mmCIF file of C-alpha atoms in Angstrom:
data_model
loop_
_atom_site.group_PDB
_atom_site.id
_atom_site.type_symbol
_atom_site.label_atom_id
_atom_site.label_comp_id
_atom_site.label_asym_id
_atom_site.label_seq_id
_atom_site.Cartn_x
_atom_site.Cartn_y
_atom_site.Cartn_z
ATOM 1 C CA MET A 1 -12.216 -131.297 -113.677
ATOM 2 C CA ALA A 2 -15.206 -130.082 -111.680
ATOM 3 C CA GLY A 3 -15.868 -127.133 -114.002
ATOM 4 C CA HIS A 4 -16.857 -129.476 -116.809
ATOM 5 C CA GLU A 5 -19.332 -131.660 -114.953
ATOM 6 C CA SER A 6 -23.034 -131.182 -115.575
ATOM 7 C CA HIS A 7 -25.457 -130.902 -112.688
ATOM 8 C CA TYR A 8 -29.225 -130.871 -112.405
ATOM 9 C CA ILE A 9 -30.585 -127.395 -111.739
ATOM 10 C CA LEU A 10 -34.099 -126.953 -110.368
ATOM 11 C CA PRO A 11 -36.477 -124.885 -112.473
ATOM 12 C CA ARG A 12 -36.863 -121.303 -111.255
ATOM 13 C CA PRO A 13 -39.618 -120.873 -108.688
ATOM 14 C CA THR A 14 -42.560 -118.626 -109.481
ATOM 15 C CA PHE A 15 -44.106 -116.130 -107.105
ATOM 16 C CA ASP A 16 -47.616 -114.717 -106.806
ATOM 17 C CA ALA A 17 -46.322 -111.748 -104.793
ATOM 18 C CA PRO A 18 -43.057 -109.900 -105.369
ATOM 19 C CA VAL A 19 -39.878 -110.969 -103.572
ATOM 20 C CA LYS A 20 -37.172 -108.683 -102.238
ATOM 21 C CA LEU A 21 -33.732 -109.955 -101.324
ATOM 22 C CA LEU A 22 -30.714 -108.422 -99.686
ATOM 23 C CA ILE A 23 -27.393 -109.226 -101.310
ATOM 24 C CA VAL A 24 -24.602 -109.026 -98.732
ATOM 25 C CA VAL A 25 -21.136 -109.088 -100.250
ATOM 26 C CA ALA A 26 -17.591 -108.991 -98.938
ATOM 27 C CA PRO A 27 -15.713 -107.402 -101.880
ATOM 28 C CA TYR A 28 -12.193 -108.274 -100.725
ATOM 29 C CA TYR A 29 -11.478 -109.544 -104.249
ATOM 30 C CA LYS A 30 -13.502 -106.864 -106.055
ATOM 31 C CA ASP A 31 -13.497 -108.366 -109.569
ATOM 32 C CA ILE A 32 -14.662 -111.738 -108.261
ATOM 33 C CA ALA A 33 -17.292 -110.099 -106.054
ATOM 34 C CA ASP A 34 -18.574 -108.055 -108.996
ATOM 35 C CA ASN A 35 -19.113 -111.224 -111.028
ATOM 36 C CA LEU A 36 -20.888 -112.933 -108.116
ATOM 37 C CA ILE A 37 -23.143 -109.887 -107.737
ATOM 38 C CA ALA A 38 -23.945 -109.812 -111.470
ATOM 39 C CA GLY A 39 -25.027 -113.453 -111.378
ATOM 40 C CA ALA A 40 -27.156 -112.941 -108.248
ATOM 41 C CA LYS A 41 -28.882 -109.822 -109.610
ATOM 42 C CA ALA A 42 -29.722 -111.543 -112.897
ATOM 43 C CA GLU A 43 -31.247 -114.551 -111.126
ATOM 44 C CA ILE A 44 -33.368 -112.398 -108.805
ATOM 45 C CA GLU A 45 -34.563 -110.209 -111.674
ATOM 46 C CA ALA A 46 -35.401 -113.311 -113.752
ATOM 47 C CA VAL A 47 -38.213 -114.129 -111.292
ATOM 48 C CA GLY A 48 -39.391 -110.503 -111.139
ATOM 49 C CA GLY A 49 -37.728 -109.904 -107.782
ATOM 50 C CA THR A 50 -35.925 -106.867 -106.477
ATOM 51 C CA TRP A 51 -32.754 -106.564 -104.438
ATOM 52 C CA ASP A 52 -30.719 -104.258 -102.277
ATOM 53 C CA LEU A 53 -26.956 -104.542 -101.932
ATOM 54 C CA VAL A 54 -24.693 -103.932 -98.944
ATOM 55 C CA GLU A 55 -20.959 -104.418 -98.607
ATOM 56 C CA VAL A 56 -19.150 -105.646 -95.502
ATOM 57 C CA PRO A 57 -15.397 -105.850 -94.813
ATOM 58 C CA GLY A 58 -15.013 -109.625 -95.012
ATOM 59 C CA ALA A 59 -16.699 -113.022 -95.132
ATOM 60 C CA LEU A 60 -16.953 -113.211 -91.332
ATOM 61 C CA GLU A 61 -19.138 -110.095 -91.316
ATOM 62 C CA VAL A 62 -21.613 -111.400 -93.912
ATOM 63 C CA PRO A 63 -23.679 -113.493 -91.431
ATOM 64 C CA ALA A 64 -23.709 -110.655 -88.892
ATOM 65 C CA ALA A 65 -25.038 -108.237 -91.510
ATOM 66 C CA ILE A 66 -27.745 -110.726 -92.495
ATOM 67 C CA GLY A 67 -28.712 -111.153 -88.845
ATOM 68 C CA LEU A 68 -28.944 -107.376 -88.416
ATOM 69 C CA ALA A 69 -30.987 -106.994 -91.590
ATOM 70 C CA ASP A 70 -33.386 -109.695 -90.438
ATOM 71 C CA ARG A 71 -33.818 -107.938 -87.112
ATOM 72 C CA TYR A 72 -34.208 -104.391 -88.441
ATOM 73 C CA SER A 73 -35.463 -104.688 -92.034
ATOM 74 C CA ASN A 74 -38.027 -106.594 -94.058
ATOM 75 C CA TYR A 75 -36.462 -108.873 -96.666
ATOM 76 C CA ASP A 76 -37.807 -112.169 -97.938
ATOM 77 C CA GLY A 77 -34.339 -113.649 -98.249
ATOM 78 C CA TYR A 78 -30.623 -113.082 -98.384
ATOM 79 C CA VAL A 79 -27.722 -113.825 -100.718
ATOM 80 C CA ALA A 80 -24.312 -114.151 -99.062
ATOM 81 C CA LEU A 81 -21.425 -113.456 -101.445
ATOM 82 C CA GLY A 82 -17.663 -113.269 -101.147
ATOM 83 C CA CYS A 83 -14.474 -115.173 -101.791
ATOM 84 C CA VAL A 84 -11.897 -116.739 -99.513
ATOM 85 C CA ILE A 85 -8.704 -117.934 -101.189
ATOM 86 C CA ARG A 86 -6.387 -120.249 -99.246
ATOM 87 C CA GLY A 87 -3.279 -118.524 -97.970
ATOM 88 C CA GLU A 88 -0.273 -119.579 -95.952
ATOM 89 C CA THR A 89 -1.969 -119.663 -92.531
ATOM 90 C CA THR A 90 -4.920 -121.384 -90.877
ATOM 91 C CA HIS A 91 -6.939 -118.156 -91.067
ATOM 92 C CA TYR A 92 -8.495 -119.556 -94.266
ATOM 93 C CA ASP A 93 -9.989 -122.484 -92.337
ATOM 94 C CA THR A 94 -11.384 -120.207 -89.642
ATOM 95 C CA VAL A 95 -13.021 -117.829 -92.109
ATOM 96 C CA CYS A 96 -14.461 -120.623 -94.263
ATOM 97 C CA ASN A 97 -15.802 -122.695 -91.389
ATOM 98 C CA ASP A 98 -17.119 -119.876 -89.211
ATOM 99 C CA SER A 99 -18.859 -117.917 -91.964
ATOM 100 C CA SER A 100 -20.494 -121.078 -93.294
ATOM 101 C CA ARG A 101 -21.525 -122.249 -89.831
ATOM 102 C CA ALA A 102 -23.029 -118.861 -88.968
ATOM 103 C CA LEU A 103 -25.040 -118.782 -92.203
ATOM 104 C CA GLN A 104 -26.282 -122.317 -91.529
ATOM 105 C CA LEU A 105 -27.396 -121.358 -88.014
ATOM 106 C CA LEU A 106 -29.297 -118.357 -89.388
ATOM 107 C CA GLY A 107 -30.941 -120.664 -91.919
ATOM 108 C CA LEU A 108 -31.982 -123.062 -89.172
ATOM 109 C CA GLN A 109 -33.683 -120.112 -87.458
ATOM 110 C CA GLY A 110 -35.875 -119.701 -90.527
ATOM 111 C CA LEU A 111 -33.985 -117.223 -92.712
ATOM 112 C CA CYS A 112 -33.884 -117.945 -96.447
ATOM 113 C CA ILE A 113 -30.197 -117.649 -97.327
ATOM 114 C CA GLY A 114 -28.228 -118.648 -100.391
ATOM 115 C CA ASN A 115 -24.548 -119.112 -99.561
ATOM 116 C CA GLY A 116 -22.328 -117.878 -102.379
ATOM 117 C CA ILE A 117 -19.146 -117.362 -100.385
ATOM 118 C CA LEU A 118 -16.532 -119.086 -102.502
ATOM 119 C CA THR A 119 -13.888 -121.101 -100.657
ATOM 120 C CA VAL A 120 -11.130 -121.934 -103.104
ATOM 121 C CA GLU A 121 -7.486 -122.894 -103.333
ATOM 122 C CA ASN A 122 -6.446 -120.240 -105.860
ATOM 123 C CA ARG A 123 -7.602 -117.275 -107.920
ATOM 124 C CA PRO A 124 -8.284 -119.225 -111.171
ATOM 125 C CA GLN A 125 -10.757 -121.456 -109.275
ATOM 126 C CA ALA A 126 -12.513 -118.351 -107.957
ATOM 127 C CA GLU A 127 -12.666 -116.708 -111.370
ATOM 128 C CA VAL A 128 -14.327 -119.743 -112.990
ATOM 129 C CA ARG A 129 -16.847 -120.119 -110.163
ATOM 130 C CA ALA A 130 -17.758 -116.418 -110.062
ATOM 131 C CA ASP A 131 -18.119 -115.935 -113.821
ATOM 132 C CA PRO A 132 -21.831 -115.612 -114.723
ATOM 133 C CA ALA A 133 -21.059 -117.228 -118.092
ATOM 134 C CA ASP A 134 -19.334 -120.205 -116.463
ATOM 135 C CA GLN A 135 -20.224 -121.718 -113.059
ATOM 136 C CA ASN A 136 -22.238 -118.649 -111.932
ATOM 137 C CA LYS A 137 -22.094 -119.343 -108.193
ATOM 138 C CA GLY A 138 -23.612 -115.917 -107.471
ATOM 139 C CA GLY A 139 -26.665 -116.852 -109.521
ATOM 140 C CA GLY A 140 -26.741 -120.240 -107.821
ATOM 141 C CA ALA A 141 -26.746 -118.630 -104.377
ATOM 142 C CA ALA A 142 -29.616 -116.348 -105.392
ATOM 143 C CA ALA A 143 -31.503 -119.348 -106.805
ATOM 144 C CA ALA A 144 -31.050 -121.201 -103.503
ATOM 145 C CA ALA A 145 -32.478 -118.262 -101.555
ATOM 146 C CA LEU A 146 -35.402 -117.977 -103.991
ATOM 147 C CA HIS A 147 -36.217 -121.679 -103.645
ATOM 148 C CA LEU A 148 -36.218 -121.371 -99.855
ATOM 149 C CA ILE A 149 -38.500 -118.327 -100.054
ATOM 150 C CA ALA A 150 -40.867 -120.317 -102.289
ATOM 151 C CA LEU A 151 -40.917 -123.177 -99.760
ATOM 152 C CA GLY A 152 -41.573 -120.752 -96.922
ATOM 153 C CA ARG A 153 -44.491 -119.230 -98.788
ATOM 154 C CA LYS A 154 -45.820 -122.665 -99.694
ATOM 155 C CA TRP A 155 -45.799 -123.680 -96.042
ATOM 156 C CA GLY A 156 -47.373 -120.455 -94.816
ATOM 157 C CA GLY A 157 -44.421 -118.148 -94.312
ATOM 158 C CA GLN A 158 -42.311 -117.665 -91.244
ATOM 159 C CA LYS A 159 -44.145 -118.258 -88.009
ATOM 160 C CA GLU A 160 -43.408 -116.755 -84.636
ATOM 161 C CA ASP A 161 -41.190 -118.712 -82.270
ATOM 162 C CA VAL A 162 -39.108 -120.385 -84.970
ATOM 163 C CA GLY A 163 -36.596 -122.622 -83.239
ATOM 164 C CA PHE A 164 -36.413 -123.866 -79.685
ATOM 165 C CA ARG A 165 -38.860 -122.691 -77.039
ATOM 166 C CA PRO A 166 -37.697 -121.667 -73.578
ATOM 167 C CA LEU A 167 -38.065 -124.472 -71.029
ATOM 168 C CA THR A 168 -40.746 -122.587 -69.042
ATOM 169 C CA GLU A 169 -42.880 -122.207 -72.157
ATOM 170 C CA THR A 170 -42.442 -125.886 -73.015
ATOM 171 C CA ILE A 171 -43.632 -126.915 -69.546
ATOM 172 C CA ARG A 172 -46.614 -124.561 -69.755
ATOM 173 C CA LEU A 173 -47.556 -125.939 -73.177
ATOM 174 C CA ALA A 174 -47.309 -129.507 -71.927
ATOM 175 C CA GLY A 175 -49.281 -128.836 -68.757
ATOM 176 C CA ASP A 176 -52.783 -127.707 -68.016
ATOM 177 C CA ASN A 177 -53.990 -124.114 -68.213
ATOM 178 C CA ASP A 178 -52.422 -123.009 -64.921
ATOM 179 C CA GLY A 179 -48.927 -124.050 -66.030
ATOM 180 C CA THR A 180 -48.777 -127.174 -63.891
ATOM 181 C CA PRO A 181 -47.387 -130.151 -65.820
ATOM 182 C CA THR A 182 -49.786 -133.030 -66.224
ATOM 183 C CA ALA A 183 -48.861 -136.680 -65.802
#
């Protein structure tokens, strides 16, 4: 059973300057969400960090809220929390795949995100994973975000123009000073 396996856990990162994270949670299953939040808060506070918390209607809205927060606020990182339990329709697959994919795309743009959206077959699996005294996936998601923040600070923080550059800018950078490509 997966709940009884042991895994290596990285030591907590340390920070010279304070960190502030936004916890974004979809509390559809409130008791499970509350446990995920408790684990995330404890992990952030263990490194001397602070957090804000916002709730969204469902797992599909978590990445959108993180994208908005990145655009309009000033957080070092984000913790995505929620729970999707398989039902009778394919909606489960859509929610699991699309929320995960959206979080991954935000991460590839340079955001420091820990994904703690549980995707499980049944409620008992969710309860074990959310429990801070058991698998503590909320704490694990916060730890992932904190490790990414530490890497970002180690490598100089987020730079402008993270990601792909527009084609015109690429040509200008490859050419001489007047924008004409060189051979």
